[in-house]
CSV table of C-alpha atoms in Angstrom, one decimal:
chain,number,residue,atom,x,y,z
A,1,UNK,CA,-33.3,118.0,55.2
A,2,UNK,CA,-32.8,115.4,52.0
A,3,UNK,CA,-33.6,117.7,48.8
A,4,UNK,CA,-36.4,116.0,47.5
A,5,UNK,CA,-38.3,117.3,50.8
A,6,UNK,CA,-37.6,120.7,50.3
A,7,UNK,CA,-40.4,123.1,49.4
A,8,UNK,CA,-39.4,126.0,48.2
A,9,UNK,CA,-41.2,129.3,46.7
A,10,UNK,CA,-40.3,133.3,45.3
A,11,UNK,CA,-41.2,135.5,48.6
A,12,UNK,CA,-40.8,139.0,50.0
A,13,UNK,CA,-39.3,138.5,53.5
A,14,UNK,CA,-39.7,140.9,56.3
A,15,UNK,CA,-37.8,141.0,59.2
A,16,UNK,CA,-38.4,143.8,62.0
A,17,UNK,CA,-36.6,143.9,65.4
A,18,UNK,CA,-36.4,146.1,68.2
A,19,UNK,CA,-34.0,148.9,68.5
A,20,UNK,CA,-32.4,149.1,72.0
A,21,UNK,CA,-34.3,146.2,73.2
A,22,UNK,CA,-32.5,145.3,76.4
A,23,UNK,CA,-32.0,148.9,77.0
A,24,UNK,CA,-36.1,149.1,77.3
A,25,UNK,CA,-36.2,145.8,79.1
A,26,UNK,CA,-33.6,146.8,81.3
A,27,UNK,CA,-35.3,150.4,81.9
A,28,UNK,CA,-38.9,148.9,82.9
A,29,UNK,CA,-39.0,145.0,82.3
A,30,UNK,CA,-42.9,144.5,82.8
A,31,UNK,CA,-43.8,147.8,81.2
A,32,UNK,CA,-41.7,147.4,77.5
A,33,UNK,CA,-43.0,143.7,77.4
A,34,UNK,CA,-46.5,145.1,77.7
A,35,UNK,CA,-45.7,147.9,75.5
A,36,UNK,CA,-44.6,145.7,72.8
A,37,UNK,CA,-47.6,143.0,73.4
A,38,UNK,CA,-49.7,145.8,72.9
A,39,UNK,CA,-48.3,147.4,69.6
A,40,UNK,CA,-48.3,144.1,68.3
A,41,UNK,CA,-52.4,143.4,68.7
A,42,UNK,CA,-53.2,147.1,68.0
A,43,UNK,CA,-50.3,148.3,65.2
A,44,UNK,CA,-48.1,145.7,64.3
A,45,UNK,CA,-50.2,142.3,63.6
A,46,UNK,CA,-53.5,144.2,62.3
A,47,UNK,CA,-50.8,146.0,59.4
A,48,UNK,CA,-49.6,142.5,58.6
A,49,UNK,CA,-52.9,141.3,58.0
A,50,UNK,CA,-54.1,143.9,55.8
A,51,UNK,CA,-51.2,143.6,53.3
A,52,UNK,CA,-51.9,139.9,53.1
A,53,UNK,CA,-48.5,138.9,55.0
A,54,UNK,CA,-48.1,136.1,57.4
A,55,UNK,CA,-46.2,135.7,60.5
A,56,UNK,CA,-44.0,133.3,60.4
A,57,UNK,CA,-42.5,133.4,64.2
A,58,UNK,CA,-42.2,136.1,66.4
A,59,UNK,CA,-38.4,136.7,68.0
A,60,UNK,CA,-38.7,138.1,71.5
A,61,UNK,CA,-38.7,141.3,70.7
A,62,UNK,CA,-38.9,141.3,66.9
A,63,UNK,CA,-40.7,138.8,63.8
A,64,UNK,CA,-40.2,137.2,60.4
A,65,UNK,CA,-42.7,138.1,57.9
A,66,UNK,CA,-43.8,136.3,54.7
A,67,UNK,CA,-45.1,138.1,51.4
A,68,UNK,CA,-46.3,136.5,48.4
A,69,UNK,CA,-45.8,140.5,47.1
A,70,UNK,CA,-42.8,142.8,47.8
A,71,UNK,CA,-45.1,145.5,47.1
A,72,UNK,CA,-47.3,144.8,49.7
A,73,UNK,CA,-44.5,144.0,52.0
A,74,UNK,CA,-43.1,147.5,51.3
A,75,UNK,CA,-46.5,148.9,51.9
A,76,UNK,CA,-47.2,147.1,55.3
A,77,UNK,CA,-43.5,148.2,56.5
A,78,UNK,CA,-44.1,152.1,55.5
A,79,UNK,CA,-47.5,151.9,57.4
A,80,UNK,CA,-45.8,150.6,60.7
A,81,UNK,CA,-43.1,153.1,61.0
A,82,UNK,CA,-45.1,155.9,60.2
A,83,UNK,CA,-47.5,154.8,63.0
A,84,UNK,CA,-44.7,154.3,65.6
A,85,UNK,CA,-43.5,158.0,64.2
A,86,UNK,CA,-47.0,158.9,65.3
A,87,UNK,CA,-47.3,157.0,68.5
A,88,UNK,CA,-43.5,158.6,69.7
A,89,UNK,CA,-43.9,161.8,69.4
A,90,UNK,CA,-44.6,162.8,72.7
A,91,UNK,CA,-42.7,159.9,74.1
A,92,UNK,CA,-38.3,160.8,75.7
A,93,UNK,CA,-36.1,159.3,73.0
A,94,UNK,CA,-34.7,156.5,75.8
A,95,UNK,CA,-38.2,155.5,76.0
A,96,UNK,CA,-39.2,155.1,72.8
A,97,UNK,CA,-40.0,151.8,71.1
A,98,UNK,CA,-38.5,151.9,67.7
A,99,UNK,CA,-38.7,149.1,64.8
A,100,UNK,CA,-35.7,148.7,62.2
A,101,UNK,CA,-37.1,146.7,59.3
A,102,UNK,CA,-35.5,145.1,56.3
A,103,UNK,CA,-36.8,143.3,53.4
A,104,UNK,CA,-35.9,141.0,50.9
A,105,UNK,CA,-37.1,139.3,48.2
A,106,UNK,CA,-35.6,135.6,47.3
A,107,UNK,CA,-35.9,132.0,47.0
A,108,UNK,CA,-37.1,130.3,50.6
A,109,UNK,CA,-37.4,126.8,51.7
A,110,UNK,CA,-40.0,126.3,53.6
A,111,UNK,CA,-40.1,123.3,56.7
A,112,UNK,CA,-42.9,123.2,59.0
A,113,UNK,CA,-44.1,126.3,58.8
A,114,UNK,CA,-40.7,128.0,59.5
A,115,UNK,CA,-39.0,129.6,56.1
A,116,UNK,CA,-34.9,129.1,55.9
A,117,UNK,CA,-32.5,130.0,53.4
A,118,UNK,CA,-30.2,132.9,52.3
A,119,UNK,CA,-33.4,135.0,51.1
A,120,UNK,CA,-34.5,134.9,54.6
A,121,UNK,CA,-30.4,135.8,56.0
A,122,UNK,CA,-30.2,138.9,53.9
A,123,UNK,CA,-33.4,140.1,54.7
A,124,UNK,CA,-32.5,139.9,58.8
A,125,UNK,CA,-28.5,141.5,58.0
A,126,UNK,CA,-31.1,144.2,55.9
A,127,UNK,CA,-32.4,145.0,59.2
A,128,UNK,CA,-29.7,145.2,61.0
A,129,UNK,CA,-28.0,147.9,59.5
A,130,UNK,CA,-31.4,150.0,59.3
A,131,UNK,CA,-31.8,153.4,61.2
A,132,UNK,CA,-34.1,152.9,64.0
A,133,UNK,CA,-37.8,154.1,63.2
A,134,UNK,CA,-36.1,152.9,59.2
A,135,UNK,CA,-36.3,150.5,56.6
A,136,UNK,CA,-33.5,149.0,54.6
A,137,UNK,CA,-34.9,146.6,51.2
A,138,UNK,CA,-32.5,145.1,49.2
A,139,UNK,CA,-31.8,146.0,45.5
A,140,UNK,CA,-33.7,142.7,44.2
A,141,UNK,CA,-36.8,144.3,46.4
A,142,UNK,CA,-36.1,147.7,45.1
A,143,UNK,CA,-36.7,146.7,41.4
A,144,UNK,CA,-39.9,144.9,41.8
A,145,UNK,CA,-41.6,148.2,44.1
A,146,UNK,CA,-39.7,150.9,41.7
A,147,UNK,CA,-42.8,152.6,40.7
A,148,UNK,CA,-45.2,151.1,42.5
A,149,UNK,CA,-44.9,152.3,45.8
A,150,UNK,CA,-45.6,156.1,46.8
A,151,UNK,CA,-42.1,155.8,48.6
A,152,UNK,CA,-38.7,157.6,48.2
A,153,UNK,CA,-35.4,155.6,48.3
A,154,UNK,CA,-32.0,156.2,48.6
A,155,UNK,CA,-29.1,154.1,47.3
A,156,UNK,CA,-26.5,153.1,49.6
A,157,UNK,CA,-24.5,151.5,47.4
A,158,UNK,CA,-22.9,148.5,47.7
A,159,UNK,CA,-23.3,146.8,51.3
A,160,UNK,CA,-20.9,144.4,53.0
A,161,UNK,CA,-23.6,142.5,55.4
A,162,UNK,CA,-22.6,140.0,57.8
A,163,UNK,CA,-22.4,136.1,57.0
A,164,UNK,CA,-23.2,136.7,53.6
A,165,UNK,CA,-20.8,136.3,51.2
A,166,UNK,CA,-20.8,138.9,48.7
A,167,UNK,CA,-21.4,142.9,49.0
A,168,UNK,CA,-25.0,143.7,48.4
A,169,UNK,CA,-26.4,146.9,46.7
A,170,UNK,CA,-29.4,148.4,49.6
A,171,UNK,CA,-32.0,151.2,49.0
A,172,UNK,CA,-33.0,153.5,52.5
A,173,UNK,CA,-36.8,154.3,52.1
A,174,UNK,CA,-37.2,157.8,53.4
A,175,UNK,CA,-40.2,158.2,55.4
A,176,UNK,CA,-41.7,161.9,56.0
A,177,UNK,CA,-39.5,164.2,58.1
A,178,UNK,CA,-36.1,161.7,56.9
A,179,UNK,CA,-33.4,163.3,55.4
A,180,UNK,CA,-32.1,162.8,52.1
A,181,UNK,CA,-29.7,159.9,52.5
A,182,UNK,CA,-25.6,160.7,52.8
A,183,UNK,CA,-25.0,158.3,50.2
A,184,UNK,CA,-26.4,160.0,46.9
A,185,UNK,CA,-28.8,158.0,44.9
A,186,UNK,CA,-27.5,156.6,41.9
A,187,UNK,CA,-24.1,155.2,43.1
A,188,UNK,CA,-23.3,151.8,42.4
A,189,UNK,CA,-20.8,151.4,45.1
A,190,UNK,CA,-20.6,153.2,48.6
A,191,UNK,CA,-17.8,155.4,49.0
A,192,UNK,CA,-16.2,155.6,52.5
A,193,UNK,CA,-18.1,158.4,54.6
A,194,UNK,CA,-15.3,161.0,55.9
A,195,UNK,CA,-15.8,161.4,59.4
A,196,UNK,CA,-15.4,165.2,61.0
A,197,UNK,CA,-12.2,164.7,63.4
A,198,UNK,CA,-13.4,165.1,66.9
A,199,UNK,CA,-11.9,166.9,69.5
A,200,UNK,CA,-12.9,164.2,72.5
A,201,UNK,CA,-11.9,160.3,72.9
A,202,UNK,CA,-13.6,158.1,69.8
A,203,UNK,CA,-15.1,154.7,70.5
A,204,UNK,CA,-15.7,151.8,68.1
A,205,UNK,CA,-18.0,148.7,68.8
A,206,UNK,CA,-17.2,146.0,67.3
A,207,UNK,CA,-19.8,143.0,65.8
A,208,UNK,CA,-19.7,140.1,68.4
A,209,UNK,CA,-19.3,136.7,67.5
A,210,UNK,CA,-22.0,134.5,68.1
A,211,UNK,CA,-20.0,131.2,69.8
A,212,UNK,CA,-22.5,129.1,70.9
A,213,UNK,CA,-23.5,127.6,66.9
A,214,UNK,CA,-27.6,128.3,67.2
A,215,UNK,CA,-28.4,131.3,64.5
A,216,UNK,CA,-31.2,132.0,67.0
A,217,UNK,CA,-28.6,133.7,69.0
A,218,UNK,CA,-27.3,136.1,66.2
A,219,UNK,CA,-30.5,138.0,67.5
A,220,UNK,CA,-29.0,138.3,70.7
A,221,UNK,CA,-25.1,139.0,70.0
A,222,UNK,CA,-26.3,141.9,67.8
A,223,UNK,CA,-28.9,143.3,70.4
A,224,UNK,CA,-26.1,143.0,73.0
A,225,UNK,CA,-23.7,145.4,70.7
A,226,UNK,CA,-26.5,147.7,70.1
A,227,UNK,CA,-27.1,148.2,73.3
A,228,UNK,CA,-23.5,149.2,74.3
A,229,UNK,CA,-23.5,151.4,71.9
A,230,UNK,CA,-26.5,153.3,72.6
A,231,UNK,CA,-25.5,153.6,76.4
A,232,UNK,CA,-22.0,154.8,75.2
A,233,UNK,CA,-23.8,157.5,73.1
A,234,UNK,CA,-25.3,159.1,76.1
A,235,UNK,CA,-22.0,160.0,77.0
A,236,UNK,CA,-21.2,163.8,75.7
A,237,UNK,CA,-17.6,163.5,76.4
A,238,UNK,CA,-17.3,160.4,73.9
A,239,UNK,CA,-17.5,160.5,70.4
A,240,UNK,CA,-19.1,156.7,69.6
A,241,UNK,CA,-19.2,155.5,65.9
A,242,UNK,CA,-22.6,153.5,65.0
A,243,UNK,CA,-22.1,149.7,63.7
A,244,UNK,CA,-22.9,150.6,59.9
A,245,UNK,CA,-20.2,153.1,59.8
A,246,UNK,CA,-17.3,151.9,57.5
């Protein structure tokens, strides 16, 4: 793309995925597609619209999100996970469909309708390192909804996120029932979290490389390692350490 092409704008950039994806697929193919065509017309897509976001592509089993407001993109992601709270309450954990969300706010360029650019990378590493049922914002995001948004946040410090190049400061927004985050609010830089020594066989799953050069399949490399580890977890005579563990 020759630069004097480019459009560019300011945006808030969503991006919300799937936790466990192919472990749901993999469960009941048919029934988690249709599960997550519905939330999307009933819950997911309705939310969007009335916080003024648009869609930008879906992924399979997750979306990219444009705000002209942070605010309302915080808003709009609050709303969703609260309703998916709702909606699993009744629902076995290995059967629940669970959104991770991050957000950042950045300079995009925009081609065809797509958006590119390192705004739109930070905001999909932001994700990835969410809880399941969570959202992760970045610390740009933070300062433009910090006392705005009815929301709690805790800092957890400075983040190393994958493919991008320096450590970035994230905020966890605690939703109802959440726990106060292990990382104390406040702290500029995370501290290493001291581990309690187990007395059974400890696992690590290690970030796999995407080899085949498309970004679209960074999506797909990090689903696959999610999904291991989640299967590993449901064995009680292993003691499995999750991805954003360092």
């Amino acid at each position: 793309m020759s630069d004097e092409h480019l459009e560019r704008r300011l945006a808030a950039i969503l991006a919300a995925d799937v936790a466990g994806s192919c472990r749901l697929i993999g469960i009941d193919e048919e029934g988690a597609l249709a599960q997550l065509k519905a939330l999307r017309k009933t819950l997911f897509d309705p939310k969007i619209t009335d916080h003024h976001g648009r869609i930008v592509k879906n992924t399979g089993d997750g979306a990219l999100i444009e705000f002209a407001s942070v605010v309302d993109a915080v808003r709009c992601a609050d709303e969703i996970q609260r309703s998916m709270a709702e909606q699993n309450t009744d629902v076995p954990q290995d059967k629940r469909i669970e959104f991770r969300i991050g957000i950042h706010v950045g300079d995009i360029i925009i081609e065809d309708g797509d958006i590119f650019g390192d705004g739109v990378n930070i905001a999909v590493r932001l994700e990835g390192i969410a809880e399941p049922g969570g959202i992760c914002i970045s610390d740009d995001a933070h300062r433009q909804v910090r006392g705005k948004v009815e929301t709690v946040c805790d800092d957890m410090g400075s983040q190393f996120l994958k493919n991008i190049a320096e450590p970035m400061r994230a905020w966890r927004v605690r939703l109802i029932g959440q726990a106060p985050s292990a990382i104390q609010s406040g702290s500029a830089v995370s501290q290493p979290r001291a581990l309690p020594l187990p007395d059974k066989p400890s696992l690590a799953v290690l970030p796999f490389q995407n080899m085949s050069g498309d970004p679209e399949q960074e999506y797909f490399a990090d689903g696959v390692v999610e999904d291991i580890i989640t299967a590993l977890s449901r064995f009680k005579s292993l003691f499995v350490i999750a991805r954003n563990w360092t």
